[in-house]
PDB file of C-alpha atoms in Angstrom:
ATOM      1  CA  MET A   1       0.000   0.000   0.000  1.00 69.00           C
ATOM      2  CA  GLU A   2       1.536   3.248  -1.113  1.00 83.00           C
ATOM      3  CA  PRO A   3       0.629   6.333   0.915  1.00 87.00           C
ATOM      4  CA  LYS A   4      -1.224   9.038  -0.989  1.00 95.00           C
ATOM      5  CA  PHE A   5      -1.674  12.701  -0.176  1.00 97.00           C
ATOM      6  CA  LYS A   6      -4.142  15.371  -1.235  1.00 97.00           C
ATOM      7  CA  LEU A   7      -3.639  19.072  -0.509  1.00 97.00           C
ATOM      8  CA  ILE A   8      -6.805  21.139  -0.357  1.00 98.00           C
ATOM      9  CA  SER A   9      -6.767  24.904   0.186  1.00 97.00           C
ATOM     10  CA  SER A  10      -8.818  28.040  -0.275  1.00 96.00           C
ATOM     11  CA  ASN A  11      -9.082  31.519   1.149  1.00 95.00           C
ATOM     12  CA  ASN A  12     -12.869  31.127   1.355  1.00 95.00           C
ATOM     13  CA  PHE A  13     -13.956  28.875   4.214  1.00 95.00           C
ATOM     14  CA  GLU A  14     -17.162  27.664   2.523  1.00 97.00           C
ATOM     15  CA  LEU A  15     -15.240  26.751  -0.646  1.00 97.00           C
ATOM     16  CA  PHE A  16     -12.539  25.032   1.414  1.00 97.00           C
ATOM     17  CA  GLU A  17     -15.161  22.992   3.263  1.00 97.00           C
ATOM     18  CA  SER A  18     -16.899  22.110   0.005  1.00 98.00           C
ATOM     19  CA  ARG A  19     -13.636  20.960  -1.620  1.00 97.00           C
ATOM     20  CA  LEU A  20     -12.751  18.868   1.417  1.00 97.00           C
ATOM     21  CA  ASN A  21     -16.194  17.236   1.478  1.00 97.00           C
ATOM     22  CA  GLU A  22     -16.071  16.531  -2.267  1.00 98.00           C
ATOM     23  CA  PHE A  23     -12.679  14.856  -1.932  1.00 97.00           C
ATOM     24  CA  ILE A  24     -13.770  12.688   1.005  1.00 96.00           C
ATOM     25  CA  GLN A  25     -16.915  11.652  -0.873  1.00 96.00           C
ATOM     26  CA  SER A  26     -14.830  10.760  -3.946  1.00 96.00           C
ATOM     27  CA  LEU A  27     -12.751   8.190  -2.064  1.00 95.00           C
ATOM     28  CA  ASP A  28     -13.396   4.544  -2.769  1.00 91.00           C
ATOM     29  CA  ARG A  29     -15.027   2.359  -0.172  1.00 87.00           C
ATOM     30  CA  ASP A  30     -11.694   0.641   0.472  1.00 87.00           C
ATOM     31  CA  ASP A  31      -9.774   3.908   0.971  1.00 92.00           C
ATOM     32  CA  VAL A  32      -8.766   4.797   4.515  1.00 93.00           C
ATOM     33  CA  VAL A  33      -8.033   8.310   5.754  1.00 95.00           C
ATOM     34  CA  VAL A  34      -4.890   7.914   7.850  1.00 95.00           C
ATOM     35  CA  ASP A  35      -4.443  11.511   9.001  1.00 97.00           C
ATOM     36  CA  VAL A  36      -5.511  15.079   8.305  1.00 97.00           C
ATOM     37  CA  LYS A  37      -3.281  18.073   9.007  1.00 98.00           C
ATOM     38  CA  PHE A  38      -5.048  21.428   9.112  1.00 97.00           C
ATOM     39  CA  ALA A  39      -3.461  24.879   8.971  1.00 97.00           C
ATOM     40  CA  THR A  40      -4.391  28.504   8.509  1.00 97.00           C
ATOM     41  CA  SER A  41      -2.159  31.276   7.201  1.00 96.00           C
ATOM     42  CA  ALA A  42      -2.784  34.995   7.481  1.00 95.00           C
ATOM     43  CA  LEU A  43      -2.379  36.757   4.164  1.00 90.00           C
ATOM     44  CA  SER A  44      -2.540  40.516   3.574  1.00 90.00           C
ATOM     45  CA  SER A  45      -6.343  40.737   3.533  1.00 92.00           C
ATOM     46  CA  THR A  46      -7.604  37.189   4.038  1.00 94.00           C
ATOM     47  CA  ILE A  47      -6.912  33.822   5.650  1.00 96.00           C
ATOM     48  CA  GLU A  48      -5.784  30.744   3.716  1.00 97.00           C
ATOM     49  CA  PHE A  49      -7.279  27.452   4.955  1.00 97.00           C
ATOM     50  CA  SER A  50      -5.324  24.284   4.096  1.00 98.00           C
ATOM     51  CA  ALA A  51      -5.667  20.579   4.765  1.00 98.00           C
ATOM     52  CA  LEU A  52      -3.243  17.813   3.888  1.00 98.00           C
ATOM     53  CA  VAL A  53      -5.104  14.508   3.741  1.00 97.00           C
ATOM     54  CA  HIS A  54      -3.031  11.319   4.037  1.00 97.00           C
ATOM     55  CA  TYR A  55      -4.948   8.310   2.746  1.00 96.00           C
ATOM     56  CA  GLN A  56      -4.319   4.765   1.559  1.00 94.00           C
ATOM     57  CA  HIS A  57      -6.127   2.322  -0.657  1.00 88.00           C
ATOM     58  CA  THR A  58      -6.691  -1.063   0.972  1.00 85.00           C
ATOM     59  CA  GLU A  59      -7.716  -4.315  -0.621  1.00 77.00           C
ATOM     60  CA  SER A  60     -11.167  -5.626   0.175  1.00 69.00           C
ATOM     61  CA  TRP A  61     -11.582  -9.056   1.709  1.00 69.00           C
ATOM     62  CA  ASP A  62     -13.536 -11.531  -0.375  1.00 67.00           C
ATOM     63  CA  ASP A  63     -15.626 -14.138   1.406  1.00 59.00           C
TER      64      ASP A  63
END
């Protein structure tokens, strides 16, 4: 299993939340979110919201 990462960011909180939700919903049933790192950065007139999602694809068990 190779680790995979997805960086999601936006300076609009609603757009950031929407992008994060869309990514999580796009994961396969056998994908596992290992960790999420969240950060904010102050820019000149706004705030940048960022999330680094660490996920892995697992193999399903067949009966």
